[in-house]
Every structure is written in C-alpha cells, then in structure tokens.
mmCIF file of C-alpha atoms and ligand atoms in Angstrom:
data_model
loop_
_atom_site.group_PDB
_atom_site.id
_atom_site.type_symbol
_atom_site.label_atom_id
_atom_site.label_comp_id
_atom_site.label_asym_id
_atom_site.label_seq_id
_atom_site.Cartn_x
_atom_site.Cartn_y
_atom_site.Cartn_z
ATOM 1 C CA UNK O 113 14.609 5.454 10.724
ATOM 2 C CA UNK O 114 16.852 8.115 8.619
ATOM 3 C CA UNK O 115 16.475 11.104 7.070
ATOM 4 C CA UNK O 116 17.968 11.801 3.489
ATOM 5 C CA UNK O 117 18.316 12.247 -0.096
ATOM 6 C CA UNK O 118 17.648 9.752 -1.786
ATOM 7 C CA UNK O 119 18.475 10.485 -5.812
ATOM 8 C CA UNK O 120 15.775 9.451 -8.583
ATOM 9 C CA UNK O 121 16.714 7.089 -10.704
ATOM 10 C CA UNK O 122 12.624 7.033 -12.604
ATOM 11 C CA UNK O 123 9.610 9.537 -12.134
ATOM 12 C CA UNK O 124 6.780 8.567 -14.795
ATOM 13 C CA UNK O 125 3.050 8.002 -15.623
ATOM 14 C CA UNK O 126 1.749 4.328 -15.323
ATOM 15 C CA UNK O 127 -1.765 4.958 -15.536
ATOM 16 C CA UNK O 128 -3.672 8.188 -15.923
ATOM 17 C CA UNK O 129 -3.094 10.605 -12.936
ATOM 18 C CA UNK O 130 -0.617 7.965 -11.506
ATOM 19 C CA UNK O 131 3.296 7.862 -11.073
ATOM 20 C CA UNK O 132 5.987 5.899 -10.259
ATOM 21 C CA UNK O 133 9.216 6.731 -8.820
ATOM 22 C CA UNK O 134 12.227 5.014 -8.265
ATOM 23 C CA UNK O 135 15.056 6.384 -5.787
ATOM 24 C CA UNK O 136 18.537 4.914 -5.548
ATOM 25 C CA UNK O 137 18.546 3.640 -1.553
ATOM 26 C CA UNK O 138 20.780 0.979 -0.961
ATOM 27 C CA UNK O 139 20.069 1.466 3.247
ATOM 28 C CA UNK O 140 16.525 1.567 3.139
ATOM 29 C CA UNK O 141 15.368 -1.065 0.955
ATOM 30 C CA UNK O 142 17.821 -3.130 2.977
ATOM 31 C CA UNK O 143 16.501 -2.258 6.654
ATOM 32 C CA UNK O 144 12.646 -1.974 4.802
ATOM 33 C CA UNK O 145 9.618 -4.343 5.131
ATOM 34 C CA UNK O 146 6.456 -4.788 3.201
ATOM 35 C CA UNK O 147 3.871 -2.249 4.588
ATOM 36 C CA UNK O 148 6.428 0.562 6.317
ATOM 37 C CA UNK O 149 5.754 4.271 4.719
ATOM 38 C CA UNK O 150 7.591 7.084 3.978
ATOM 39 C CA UNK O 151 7.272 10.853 5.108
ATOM 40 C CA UNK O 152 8.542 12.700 1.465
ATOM 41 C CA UNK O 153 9.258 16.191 1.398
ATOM 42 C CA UNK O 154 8.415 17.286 -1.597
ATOM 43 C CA UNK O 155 9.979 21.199 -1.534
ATOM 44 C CA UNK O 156 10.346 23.816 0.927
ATOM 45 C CA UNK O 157 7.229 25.816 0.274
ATOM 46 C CA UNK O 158 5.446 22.424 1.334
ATOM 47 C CA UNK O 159 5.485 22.514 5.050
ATOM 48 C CA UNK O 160 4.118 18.844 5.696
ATOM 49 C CA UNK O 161 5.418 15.697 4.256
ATOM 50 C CA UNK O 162 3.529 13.227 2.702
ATOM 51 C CA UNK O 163 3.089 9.716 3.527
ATOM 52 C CA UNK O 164 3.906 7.286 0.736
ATOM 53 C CA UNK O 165 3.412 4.075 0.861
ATOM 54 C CA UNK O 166 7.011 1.736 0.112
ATOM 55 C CA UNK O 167 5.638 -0.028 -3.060
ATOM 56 C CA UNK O 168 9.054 -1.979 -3.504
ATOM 57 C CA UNK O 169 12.357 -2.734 -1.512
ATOM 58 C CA UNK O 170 14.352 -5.058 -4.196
ATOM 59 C CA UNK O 171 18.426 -4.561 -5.589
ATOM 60 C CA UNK O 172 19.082 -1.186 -3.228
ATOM 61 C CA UNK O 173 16.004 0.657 -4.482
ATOM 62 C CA UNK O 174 13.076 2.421 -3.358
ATOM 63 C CA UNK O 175 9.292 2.413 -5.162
ATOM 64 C CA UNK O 176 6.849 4.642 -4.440
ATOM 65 C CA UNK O 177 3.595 5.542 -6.583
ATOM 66 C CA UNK O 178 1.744 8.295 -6.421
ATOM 67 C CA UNK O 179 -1.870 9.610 -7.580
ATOM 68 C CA UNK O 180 -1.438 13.593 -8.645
ATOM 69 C CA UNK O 181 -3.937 15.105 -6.722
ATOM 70 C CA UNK O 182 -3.064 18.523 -5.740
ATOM 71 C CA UNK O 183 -0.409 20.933 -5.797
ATOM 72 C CA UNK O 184 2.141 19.368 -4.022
ATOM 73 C CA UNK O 185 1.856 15.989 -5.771
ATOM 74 C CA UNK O 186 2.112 17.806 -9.246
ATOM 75 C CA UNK O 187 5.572 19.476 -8.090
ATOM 76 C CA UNK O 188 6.290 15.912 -7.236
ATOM 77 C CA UNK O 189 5.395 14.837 -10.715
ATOM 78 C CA UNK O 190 7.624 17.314 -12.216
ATOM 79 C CA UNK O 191 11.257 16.347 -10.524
ATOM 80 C CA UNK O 192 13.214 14.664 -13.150
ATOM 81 C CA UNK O 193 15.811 12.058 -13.179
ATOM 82 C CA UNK O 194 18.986 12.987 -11.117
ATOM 83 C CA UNK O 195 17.315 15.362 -8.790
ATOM 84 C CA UNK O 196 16.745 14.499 -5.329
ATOM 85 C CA UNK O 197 13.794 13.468 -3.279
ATOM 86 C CA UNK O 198 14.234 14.231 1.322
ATOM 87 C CA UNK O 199 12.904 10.966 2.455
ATOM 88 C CA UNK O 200 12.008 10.407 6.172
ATOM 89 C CA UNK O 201 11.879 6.313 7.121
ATOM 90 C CA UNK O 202 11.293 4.162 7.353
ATOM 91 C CA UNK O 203 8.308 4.541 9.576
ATOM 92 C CA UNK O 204 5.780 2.088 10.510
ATOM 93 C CA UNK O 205 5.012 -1.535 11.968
ATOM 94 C CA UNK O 206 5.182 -2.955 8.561
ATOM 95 C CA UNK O 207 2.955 -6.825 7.891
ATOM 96 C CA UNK O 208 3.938 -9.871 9.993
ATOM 97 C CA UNK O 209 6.341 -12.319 7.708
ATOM 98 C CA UNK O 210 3.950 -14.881 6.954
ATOM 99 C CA UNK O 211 4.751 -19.350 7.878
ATOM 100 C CA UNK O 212 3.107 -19.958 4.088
ATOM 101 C CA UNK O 213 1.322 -18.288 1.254
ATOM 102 C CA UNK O 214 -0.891 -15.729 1.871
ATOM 103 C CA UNK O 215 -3.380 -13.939 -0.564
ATOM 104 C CA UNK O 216 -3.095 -10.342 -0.965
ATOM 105 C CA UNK O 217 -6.017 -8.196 -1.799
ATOM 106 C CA UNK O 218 -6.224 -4.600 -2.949
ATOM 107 C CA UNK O 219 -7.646 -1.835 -4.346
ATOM 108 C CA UNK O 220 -6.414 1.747 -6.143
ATOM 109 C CA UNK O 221 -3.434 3.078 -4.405
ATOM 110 C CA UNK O 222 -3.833 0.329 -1.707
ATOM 111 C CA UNK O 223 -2.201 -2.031 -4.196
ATOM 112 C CA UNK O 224 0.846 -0.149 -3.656
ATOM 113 C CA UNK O 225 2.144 -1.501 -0.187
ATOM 114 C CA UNK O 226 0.906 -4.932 -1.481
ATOM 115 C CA UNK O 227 3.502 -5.245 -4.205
ATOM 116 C CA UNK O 228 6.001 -5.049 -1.911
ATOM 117 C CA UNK O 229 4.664 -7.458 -0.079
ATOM 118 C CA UNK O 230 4.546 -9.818 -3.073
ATOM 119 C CA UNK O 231 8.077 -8.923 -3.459
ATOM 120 C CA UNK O 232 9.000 -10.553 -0.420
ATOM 121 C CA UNK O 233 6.540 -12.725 0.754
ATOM 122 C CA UNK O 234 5.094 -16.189 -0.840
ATOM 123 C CA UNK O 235 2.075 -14.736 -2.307
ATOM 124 C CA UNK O 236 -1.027 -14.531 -5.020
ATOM 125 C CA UNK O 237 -3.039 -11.563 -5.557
ATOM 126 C CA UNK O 238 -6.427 -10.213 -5.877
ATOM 127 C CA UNK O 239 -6.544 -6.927 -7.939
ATOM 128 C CA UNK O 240 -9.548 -4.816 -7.500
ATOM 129 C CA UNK O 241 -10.843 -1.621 -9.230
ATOM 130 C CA UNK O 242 -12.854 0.063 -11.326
ATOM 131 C CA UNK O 243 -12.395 -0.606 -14.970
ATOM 132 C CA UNK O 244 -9.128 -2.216 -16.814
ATOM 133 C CA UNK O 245 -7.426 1.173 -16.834
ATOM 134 C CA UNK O 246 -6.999 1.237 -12.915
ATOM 135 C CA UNK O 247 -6.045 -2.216 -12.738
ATOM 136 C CA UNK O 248 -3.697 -3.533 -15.868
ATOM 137 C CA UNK O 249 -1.058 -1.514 -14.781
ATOM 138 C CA UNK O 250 -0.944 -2.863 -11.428
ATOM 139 C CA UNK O 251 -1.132 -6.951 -12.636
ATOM 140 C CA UNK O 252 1.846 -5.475 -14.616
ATOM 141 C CA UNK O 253 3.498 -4.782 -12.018
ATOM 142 C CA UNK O 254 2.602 -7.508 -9.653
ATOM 143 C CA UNK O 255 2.996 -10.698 -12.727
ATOM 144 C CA UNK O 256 6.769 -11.431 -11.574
ATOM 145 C CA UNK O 257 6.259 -11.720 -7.991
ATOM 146 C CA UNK O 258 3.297 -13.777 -7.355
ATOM 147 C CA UNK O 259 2.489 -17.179 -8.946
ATOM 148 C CA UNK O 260 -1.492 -16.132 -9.448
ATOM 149 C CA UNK O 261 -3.041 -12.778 -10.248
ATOM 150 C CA UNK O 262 -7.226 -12.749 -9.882
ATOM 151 C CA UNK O 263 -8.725 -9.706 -11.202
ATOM 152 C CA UNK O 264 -12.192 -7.693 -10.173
ATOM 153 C CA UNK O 265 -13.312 -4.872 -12.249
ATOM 154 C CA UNK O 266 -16.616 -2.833 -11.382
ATOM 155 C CA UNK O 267 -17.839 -2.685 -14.881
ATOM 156 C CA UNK O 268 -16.495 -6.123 -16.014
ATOM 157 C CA UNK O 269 -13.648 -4.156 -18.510
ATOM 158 C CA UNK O 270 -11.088 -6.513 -17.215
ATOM 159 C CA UNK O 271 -11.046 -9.923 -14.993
ATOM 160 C CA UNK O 272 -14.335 -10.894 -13.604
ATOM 161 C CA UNK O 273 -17.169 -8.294 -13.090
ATOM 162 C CA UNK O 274 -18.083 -7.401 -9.551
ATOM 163 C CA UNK O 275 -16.104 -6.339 -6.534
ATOM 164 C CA UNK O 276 -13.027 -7.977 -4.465
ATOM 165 C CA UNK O 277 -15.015 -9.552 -2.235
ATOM 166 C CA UNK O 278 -17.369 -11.135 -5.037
ATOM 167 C CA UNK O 279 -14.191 -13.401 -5.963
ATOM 168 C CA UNK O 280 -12.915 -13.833 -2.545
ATOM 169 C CA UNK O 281 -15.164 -16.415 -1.114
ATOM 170 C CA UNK O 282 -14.289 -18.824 -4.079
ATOM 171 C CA UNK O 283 -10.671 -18.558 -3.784
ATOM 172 C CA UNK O 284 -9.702 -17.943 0.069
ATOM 173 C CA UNK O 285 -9.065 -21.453 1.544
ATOM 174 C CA UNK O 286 -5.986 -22.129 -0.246
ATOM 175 C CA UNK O 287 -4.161 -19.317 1.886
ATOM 176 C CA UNK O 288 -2.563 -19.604 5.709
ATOM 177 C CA UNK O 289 -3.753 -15.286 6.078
ATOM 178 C CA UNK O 290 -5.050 -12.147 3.601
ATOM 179 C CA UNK O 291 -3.366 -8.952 3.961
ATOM 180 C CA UNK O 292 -5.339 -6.072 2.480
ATOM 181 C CA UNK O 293 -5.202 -2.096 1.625
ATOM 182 C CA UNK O 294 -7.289 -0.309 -0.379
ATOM 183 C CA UNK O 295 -10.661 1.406 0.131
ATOM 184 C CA UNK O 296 -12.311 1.368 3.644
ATOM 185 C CA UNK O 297 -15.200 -0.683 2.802
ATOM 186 C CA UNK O 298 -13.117 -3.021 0.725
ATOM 187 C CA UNK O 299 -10.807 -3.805 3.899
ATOM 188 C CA UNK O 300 -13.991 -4.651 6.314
ATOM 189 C CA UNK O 301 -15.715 -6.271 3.834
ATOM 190 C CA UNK O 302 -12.673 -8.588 3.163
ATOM 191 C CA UNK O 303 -11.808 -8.520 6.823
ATOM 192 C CA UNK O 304 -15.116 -9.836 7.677
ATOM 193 C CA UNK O 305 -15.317 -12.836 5.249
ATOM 194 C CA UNK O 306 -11.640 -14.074 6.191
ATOM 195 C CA UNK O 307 -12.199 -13.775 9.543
ATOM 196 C CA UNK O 308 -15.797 -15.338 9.233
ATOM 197 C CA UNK O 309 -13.753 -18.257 7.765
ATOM 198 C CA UNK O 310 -10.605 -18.181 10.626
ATOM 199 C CA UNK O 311 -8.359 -17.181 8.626
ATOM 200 C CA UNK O 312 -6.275 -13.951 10.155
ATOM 201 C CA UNK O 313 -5.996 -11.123 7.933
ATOM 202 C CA UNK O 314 -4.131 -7.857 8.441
ATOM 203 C CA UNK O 315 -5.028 -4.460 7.379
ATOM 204 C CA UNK O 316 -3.066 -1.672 6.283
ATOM 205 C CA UNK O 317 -5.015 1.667 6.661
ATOM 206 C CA UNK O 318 -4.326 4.937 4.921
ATOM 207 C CA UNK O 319 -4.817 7.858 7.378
ATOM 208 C CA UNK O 320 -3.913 11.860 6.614
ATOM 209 C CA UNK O 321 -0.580 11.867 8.945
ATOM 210 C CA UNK O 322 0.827 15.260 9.920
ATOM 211 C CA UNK O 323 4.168 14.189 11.672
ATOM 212 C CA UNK O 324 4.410 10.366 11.372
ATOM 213 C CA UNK O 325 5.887 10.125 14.432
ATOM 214 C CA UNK O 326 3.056 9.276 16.851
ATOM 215 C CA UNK O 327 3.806 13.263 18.559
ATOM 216 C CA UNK O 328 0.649 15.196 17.221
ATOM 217 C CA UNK O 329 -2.276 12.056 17.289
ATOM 218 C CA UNK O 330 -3.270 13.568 13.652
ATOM 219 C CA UNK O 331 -4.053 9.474 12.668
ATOM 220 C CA UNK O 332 -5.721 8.011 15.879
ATOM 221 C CA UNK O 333 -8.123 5.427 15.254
ATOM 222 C CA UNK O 334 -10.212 3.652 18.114
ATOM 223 C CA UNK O 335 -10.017 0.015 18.123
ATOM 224 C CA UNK O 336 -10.976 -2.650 20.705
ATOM 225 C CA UNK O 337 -7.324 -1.845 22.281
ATOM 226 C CA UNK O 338 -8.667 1.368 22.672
ATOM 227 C CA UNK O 339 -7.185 4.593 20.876
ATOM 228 C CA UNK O 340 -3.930 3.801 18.348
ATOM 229 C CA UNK O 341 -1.824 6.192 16.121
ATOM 230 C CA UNK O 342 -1.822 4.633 12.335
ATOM 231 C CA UNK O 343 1.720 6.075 11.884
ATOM 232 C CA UNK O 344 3.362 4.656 15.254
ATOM 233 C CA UNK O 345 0.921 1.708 16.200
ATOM 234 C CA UNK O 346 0.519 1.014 12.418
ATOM 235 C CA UNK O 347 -0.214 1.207 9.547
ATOM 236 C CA UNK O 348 -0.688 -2.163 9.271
ATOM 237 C CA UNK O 349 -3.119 -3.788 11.849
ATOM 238 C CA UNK O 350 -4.944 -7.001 12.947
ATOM 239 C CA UNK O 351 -8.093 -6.691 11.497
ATOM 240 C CA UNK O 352 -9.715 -7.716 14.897
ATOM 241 C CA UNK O 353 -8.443 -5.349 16.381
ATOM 242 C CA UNK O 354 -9.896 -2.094 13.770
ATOM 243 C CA UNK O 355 -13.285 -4.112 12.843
ATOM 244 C CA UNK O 356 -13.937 -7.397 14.840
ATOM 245 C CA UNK O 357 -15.710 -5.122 17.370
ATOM 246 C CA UNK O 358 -18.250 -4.272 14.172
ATOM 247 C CA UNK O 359 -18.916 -7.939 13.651
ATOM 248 C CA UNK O 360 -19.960 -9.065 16.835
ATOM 249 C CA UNK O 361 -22.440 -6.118 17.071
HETATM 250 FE FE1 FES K 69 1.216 12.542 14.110
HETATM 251 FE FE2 FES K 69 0.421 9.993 13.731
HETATM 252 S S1 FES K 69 0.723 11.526 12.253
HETATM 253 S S2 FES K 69 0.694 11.029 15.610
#
C-alpha cells in the first residue's frame, strides 16, 4: 500500500453519467489484484476519499470508472489529461486466483472490479443491467479478455430479457466458482443458486468507506464470523460467509 500521484493518461464518458480513467502506474498495477480498491482524493476541499474500484491492472496502468453522482465526482470528471490524480492503495483482500475457469457475473458499476478480473483470470462473463445503454459499453470492454460474454437486460434492449440470475441456472455448470459485484440483491440471489449447486462463489461488496483502513468501522458488516470491516476484511468475501446464514433460515 502507497500513497501517490499517479498522472492521467485518459478521463472520458463511456456511457451516459459514466467515466473512465486511465493513470500511468507502473508499481501498482504490478503489486495489484483483481478486486483491491482505491482511496482517490479527488481535491483538497474534499475531505474524504473515495473508494474506486481497480477496473484494470494491464502494461503499468491503472483503470478506474466512475458514475458522476455528486459534486466531488463531477470535479473528478473535469481533470484533464496530464494532471494528476492522489491515489491511496492498494487496499483490500482482492478475489482468490482461481485452479480453472470461473464465470463472472455483474451488474452497473459492479462490472468494474470484474474486468479486472477477466484481465487476469481464465474467465466468461455474465453482463447484467437495465437496457443496452448500461450494458454495451461494458461487453466492450470485457470482449478481449474473456472467451464468452452472456448478456441480461431488464427490458430485453440487448441480450436476453430478464435478470442475471434468469440466465444463470442454464449456464453455471461449466465453471470451477462465480465471482460477483453488482447490486445487493443480484449478489444473494446469484450467491444462493451457485451455492445451491456447490459451486463456491465470492462476493465483492460495495460499502460507503470513510478511511479504508479498518480504523473508524464506517463498513462493518455482520456475517456468520461475526462483525468484518469491507475495507480491511474485504471487499471481496465468501459468499457463505455474508449470506449462507440467510439460506439456511
Ligand atoms: Fe474505516 Fe472500513 S472504512 S474501517
């Protein structure tokens, strides 16, 4: 874990609302893994950094998208080639390095960590979201690293109609574990139908993190462990451990 300035080498729109940025950071991306964050200060009149997700780790460069939000995510928006972004990180547990392929599955921003799992890990993916706007973009991004892409749109815009977890069943026994992020409910429900068929599956959760250093318990979660910070214990997780105690009940 470092902290440093890291310069930007590509801050743009992908999709509406959402950005990608690219940061020279030969260090990092070396001494990275799929599912670690980052604690980005975005200016001085910002007191608290953000956590952003590491959406890539490949040639001594850093990927991180972003959905503009509020204030401090449109400042972020506006920094331009050549200026320079205070990064805190690596921080995290980061996803186990899987024996054989494994089927990612993801939602919105959750996609983000995923890609960098495909990047290094044996992988296909499942894209999920609402309508082809949120979700061509990220099979885009996602076609040169993974051998299949299967698609889920709510309103059947793009890839088959219905949710993640509509598609899952069908596909799921031709991978060794799933390794998800994206929207709470999308997580269990995935969580529950992997496990239901024994095969492990990790979880990456998105929590509001104040210092990312496991000192002010901001992100504690209670799991069948008992109490865990997302930022020091985390973010990524067995999902047994965040939501098997839900499906025994
Ligand atoms: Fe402070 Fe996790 S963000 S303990």
């Amino acid at each position: 874990m470092n902290i440093f300035n890291a310069k930007i080498l590509l801050n743009e729109p992908v999709a509406p609302k959402i950005f990608k940025i690219i940061v020279d950071a030969p260090d990092l991306a070396k001494n990275s893994r799929p599912g670690q964050f980052l604690q980005v200060k975005i200016a001085d009149e910002f007191t608290l950094r953000r956590p952003l997700g590491i959406a890539g780790n490949l040639n001594g460069k850093i990927t991180i998208f972003y959905r503009v939000v509020g204030r401090g995510t449109e400042f972020l928006s506006k920094k331009r080639v050549g200026d320079y972004l205070n990064i805190l990180g690596a921080l995290g547990t980061g996803f186990s390095t899987p024996k054989s392929k494994i089927l990612l599955v993801g939602g919105g921003m959750g996609l983000a960590p995923l890609l960098c799992a495909a990047q290094n890990f044996n992988s296909d993916v499942l894209i999920a979201g609402r309508n082809a706007d949120e979700v061509i973009f990220w099979q885009n991004e996602f076609k040169n690293h993974v051998e299949n892409i299967f698609i889920a749109t709510d309103d059947g815009s793009y890839g088959k109609k219905g949710f993640a977890t509509d598609l899952l069943p069908e596909i799921l026994s031709d991978y060794s574990a799933i390794y998800t992020c994206g929207p709470e409910i999308m997580m269990k429900n995935t969580a529950k139908i992997a496990l239901n068929n024994k095969i492990p599956c990790e979880i990456s959760l998105e929590k509001r993190m104040a210092c990312g250093l496991g000192a002010c318990l901001s992100c504690s979660i209670d799991t069948t462990l008992g109490r865990k910070k997302v930022c020091k214990d985390g973010a990524v997780f067995d999902a047994k451990i965040v939501f098997g105690g839900d499906f025994d009940e």
